[in-house]
Short mmCIF file of C-alpha atoms in Angstrom, two decimals:
data_model
loop_
_atom_site.label_atom_id
_atom_site.label_comp_id
_atom_site.label_asym_id
_atom_site.label_seq_id
_atom_site.Cartn_x
_atom_site.Cartn_y
_atom_site.Cartn_z
CA GLN A 1 -188.70 -150.31 88.11
CA ALA A 2 -192.32 -150.29 87.30
CA ARG A 3 -191.61 -149.42 84.11
CA LEU A 4 -189.48 -152.08 83.68
CA SER A 5 -191.94 -154.60 84.94
CA LEU A 6 -194.38 -153.47 82.39
CA LEU A 7 -191.93 -153.65 79.54
CA ARG A 8 -190.95 -157.50 80.71
CA ASP A 9 -194.99 -158.22 80.64
CA ALA A 10 -195.06 -156.76 77.10
CA PHE A 11 -191.54 -158.47 75.74
CA VAL A 12 -192.22 -162.04 77.45
CA PRO A 13 -193.80 -163.83 76.08
CA TRP A 14 -195.24 -161.83 73.77
CA MET A 15 -192.59 -160.43 71.42
CA ALA A 16 -189.59 -163.02 71.74
CA GLU A 17 -189.89 -166.56 71.69
CA PHE A 18 -187.03 -169.55 71.18
CA ASP A 19 -185.85 -170.88 68.13
CA GLU A 20 -186.09 -174.70 68.20
CA ALA A 21 -183.29 -175.56 66.23
CA SER A 22 -180.60 -172.93 67.25
CA ASN A 23 -182.13 -172.34 70.68
CA GLU A 24 -181.24 -168.53 70.58
CA PRO A 25 -184.39 -166.06 71.06
CA ARG A 26 -185.74 -164.45 67.91
CA ARG A 27 -188.65 -161.96 67.70
CA LYS A 28 -192.02 -162.80 67.62
CA VAL A 29 -195.13 -160.70 66.03
CA ALA A 30 -197.42 -159.55 68.73
CA ARG A 31 -201.41 -158.31 68.70
CA MET A 32 -201.39 -155.04 70.37
CA SER A 33 -204.64 -156.15 72.10
CA ASP A 34 -202.61 -159.24 73.67
CA LEU A 35 -200.19 -156.27 75.36
CA PRO A 36 -200.85 -155.03 78.89
CA GLU A 37 -202.65 -151.59 78.26
CA ALA A 38 -200.04 -150.02 80.61
CA ALA A 39 -197.06 -150.89 78.60
CA ILE A 40 -198.56 -149.22 75.38
CA PRO A 41 -197.31 -145.84 76.32
CA LEU A 42 -193.82 -146.80 76.58
CA LEU A 43 -193.92 -149.26 73.59
CA GLU A 44 -195.05 -146.29 71.72
CA HIS A 45 -191.42 -144.55 72.99
CA PHE A 46 -189.58 -147.64 71.61
CA VAL A 47 -191.63 -147.34 67.92
CA GLU A 48 -190.40 -143.98 67.95
CA ALA A 49 -187.06 -144.91 68.70
CA ARG A 50 -187.15 -147.54 65.62
CA LEU A 51 -186.72 -150.47 67.85
CA LEU A 52 -189.77 -151.79 67.63
CA VAL A 53 -191.94 -151.77 64.50
CA LEU A 54 -195.78 -151.03 64.44
CA ASP A 55 -198.11 -152.57 61.63
CA VAL A 56 -201.56 -153.02 60.86
CA ALA A 57 -202.54 -156.73 60.09
CA MET A 58 -204.72 -157.60 56.96
CA ASN A 59 -207.83 -158.28 59.73
CA GLU A 60 -207.16 -154.58 60.76
CA GLU A 61 -205.47 -155.75 64.19
CA ARG A 62 -202.09 -153.72 65.39
CA THR A 63 -199.47 -155.26 65.46
CA ILE A 64 -195.67 -154.76 67.04
CA GLU A 65 -192.82 -156.56 67.13
CA PRO A 66 -189.05 -155.84 67.44
CA ALA A 67 -187.22 -154.21 64.63
CA HIS A 68 -184.42 -156.62 64.77
CA GLU A 69 -183.36 -159.30 67.09
CA ALA A 70 -180.17 -157.91 68.38
CA LEU A 71 -182.57 -156.08 71.06
CA LEU A 72 -183.37 -159.48 72.22
CA ARG A 73 -179.81 -159.79 72.83
CA GLN A 74 -177.88 -156.85 73.16
CA TRP A 75 -180.53 -154.95 75.67
CA ALA A 76 -179.36 -156.30 78.95
CA PRO A 77 -182.75 -156.34 80.95
CA LEU A 78 -184.57 -158.31 78.12
CA ASP A 79 -181.64 -160.83 77.86
CA GLU A 80 -181.65 -161.36 81.50
CA TRP A 81 -186.00 -161.70 81.44
CA LEU A 82 -185.49 -164.15 78.36
CA SER A 83 -182.97 -166.36 80.25
CA ARG A 84 -184.85 -166.41 83.58
CA ASP A 85 -188.08 -167.54 81.78
CA ARG A 86 -186.36 -169.66 79.25
CA LYS A 87 -187.67 -173.16 80.57
CA ASN A 88 -191.29 -171.36 80.54
CA LEU A 89 -191.17 -170.01 77.38
CA LEU A 90 -190.41 -173.55 75.97
CA THR A 91 -192.72 -175.30 77.86
CA LEU A 92 -195.39 -172.55 76.61
CA ASP A 93 -194.49 -173.32 72.74
CA ASP A 94 -194.58 -177.08 73.80
CA VAL A 95 -198.42 -176.82 74.94
CA ARG A 96 -199.11 -174.89 72.12
CA ARG A 97 -197.49 -177.34 69.75
CA ALA A 98 -199.34 -180.26 71.78
CA ALA A 99 -202.69 -178.76 71.48
CA LYS A 100 -202.32 -177.85 68.23
CA ALA A 101 -201.35 -181.72 67.38
CA TRP A 102 -204.81 -182.82 69.80
CA ARG A 103 -206.98 -180.64 67.80
CA GLN A 104 -205.97 -181.93 64.70
CA ASN A 105 -205.94 -185.52 65.65
CA ASP A 106 -209.89 -185.31 66.77
CA LYS A 107 -209.06 -184.75 70.32
CA LYS A 108 -207.61 -188.21 70.99
CA THR A 109 -206.63 -189.36 73.94
CA SER A 110 -203.49 -190.41 73.04
CA TRP A 111 -202.32 -186.97 71.54
CA LEU A 112 -202.35 -185.89 75.40
CA VAL A 113 -198.52 -185.93 75.66
CA HIS A 114 -198.23 -183.81 78.92
CA ARG A 115 -197.87 -185.93 82.47
CA GLY A 116 -196.30 -186.12 85.71
CA ALA A 117 -193.62 -183.24 86.08
CA ASN A 118 -194.30 -181.58 82.94
CA LEU A 119 -197.91 -181.18 83.50
CA SER A 120 -197.57 -180.01 86.99
CA LEU A 121 -194.68 -177.51 85.43
CA VAL A 122 -197.70 -176.39 82.65
CA GLU A 123 -200.48 -176.42 85.53
CA ARG A 124 -198.01 -174.10 87.76
CA LEU A 125 -197.30 -171.68 84.99
CA ARG A 126 -201.32 -171.31 84.01
CA SER A 127 -202.03 -170.48 87.88
CA SER A 128 -199.18 -168.15 89.13
CA SER A 129 -196.92 -166.78 86.06
CA HIS A 130 -197.17 -163.65 84.29
CA LEU A 131 -196.84 -165.76 81.04
CA ALA A 132 -200.28 -167.40 82.14
CA ARG A 133 -202.06 -165.26 79.81
CA ALA A 134 -200.08 -166.48 76.53
CA LEU A 135 -202.21 -169.64 76.92
CA GLY A 136 -205.16 -169.23 75.28
CA GLN A 137 -208.57 -171.39 75.49
CA ASP A 138 -207.72 -174.22 73.26
CA GLU A 139 -204.29 -174.42 75.36
CA GLY A 140 -206.76 -174.30 78.83
CA THR A 141 -209.18 -177.32 77.21
CA TYR A 142 -206.07 -179.09 76.26
CA VAL A 143 -204.08 -178.75 79.79
CA LYS A 144 -207.53 -180.06 81.36
CA ALA A 145 -207.74 -183.19 79.31
CA CYS A 146 -204.13 -184.04 80.34
CA ARG A 147 -205.21 -183.49 83.96
CA THR A 148 -208.45 -185.60 83.43
CA ARG A 149 -206.62 -188.52 81.77
CA ALA A 150 -203.99 -188.66 84.54
CA ARG A 151 -206.32 -188.68 87.03
CA ARG A 152 -208.23 -191.60 85.48
CA GLN A 153 -205.10 -193.19 85.11
CA ALA A 154 -204.32 -192.68 88.61
CA THR A 155 -207.79 -193.97 89.85
CA TRP A 156 -207.12 -197.06 87.30
CA ALA A 157 -203.75 -197.83 88.95
CA GLY A 158 -205.45 -197.17 92.51
CA SER A 159 -208.12 -200.09 91.89
CA ILE A 160 -205.58 -202.60 90.70
CA VAL A 161 -203.41 -202.16 93.36
CA THR A 162 -206.32 -202.38 95.75
CA SER A 163 -207.32 -205.63 93.77
CA PHE A 164 -204.39 -207.23 94.33
CA LEU A 165 -203.49 -206.75 97.58
CA ALA A 166 -207.18 -207.84 98.31
CA LEU A 167 -206.22 -211.08 96.26
CA VAL A 168 -202.72 -211.44 98.26
CA GLY A 169 -204.49 -210.89 101.47
CA LEU A 170 -206.91 -213.65 100.67
CA TRP A 171 -204.70 -215.98 99.77
CA TYR A 172 -202.58 -215.61 102.72
CA ALA A 173 -205.46 -215.95 104.76
CA GLY A 174 -206.13 -219.39 103.38
CA TYR A 175 -209.16 -218.61 101.10
CA ILE A 176 -207.63 -218.90 97.89
#
């Protein structure tokens, strides 16, 4: 069970994601430095069995990826992990895309698209999930900006309601 847990933390979310068009799992290249240190010896066995491919990127960063997407669908534990984390993985991808768009658009408030339940889900992922490490500093800054915007909107809305109720009270009391 301990080994399976280590493998899960290495594969999900680092070496698997979901294709937007087909909604099927697809392999993903991971940097070895992102993976849990304790999982490396287990992953090396997968490399020896030719289930994973180890490579060195141009910047000399070691990378690893599944040799074939069939591993994502045919290995029962991995298929189960991906099924269980599908919604969370899609949410992580959505946050990455939104954070990138926000940065590319000069961090304008109008590009902060996570609100309400979506923002709460992202915050839960960031605070309690094994997937939290997959969100980088840029995504963290984006989520904080979304939360700040949500607080400002709630404060603004509260002020309007309070003012309206005060006016209604004054009207009812005959002062207006």
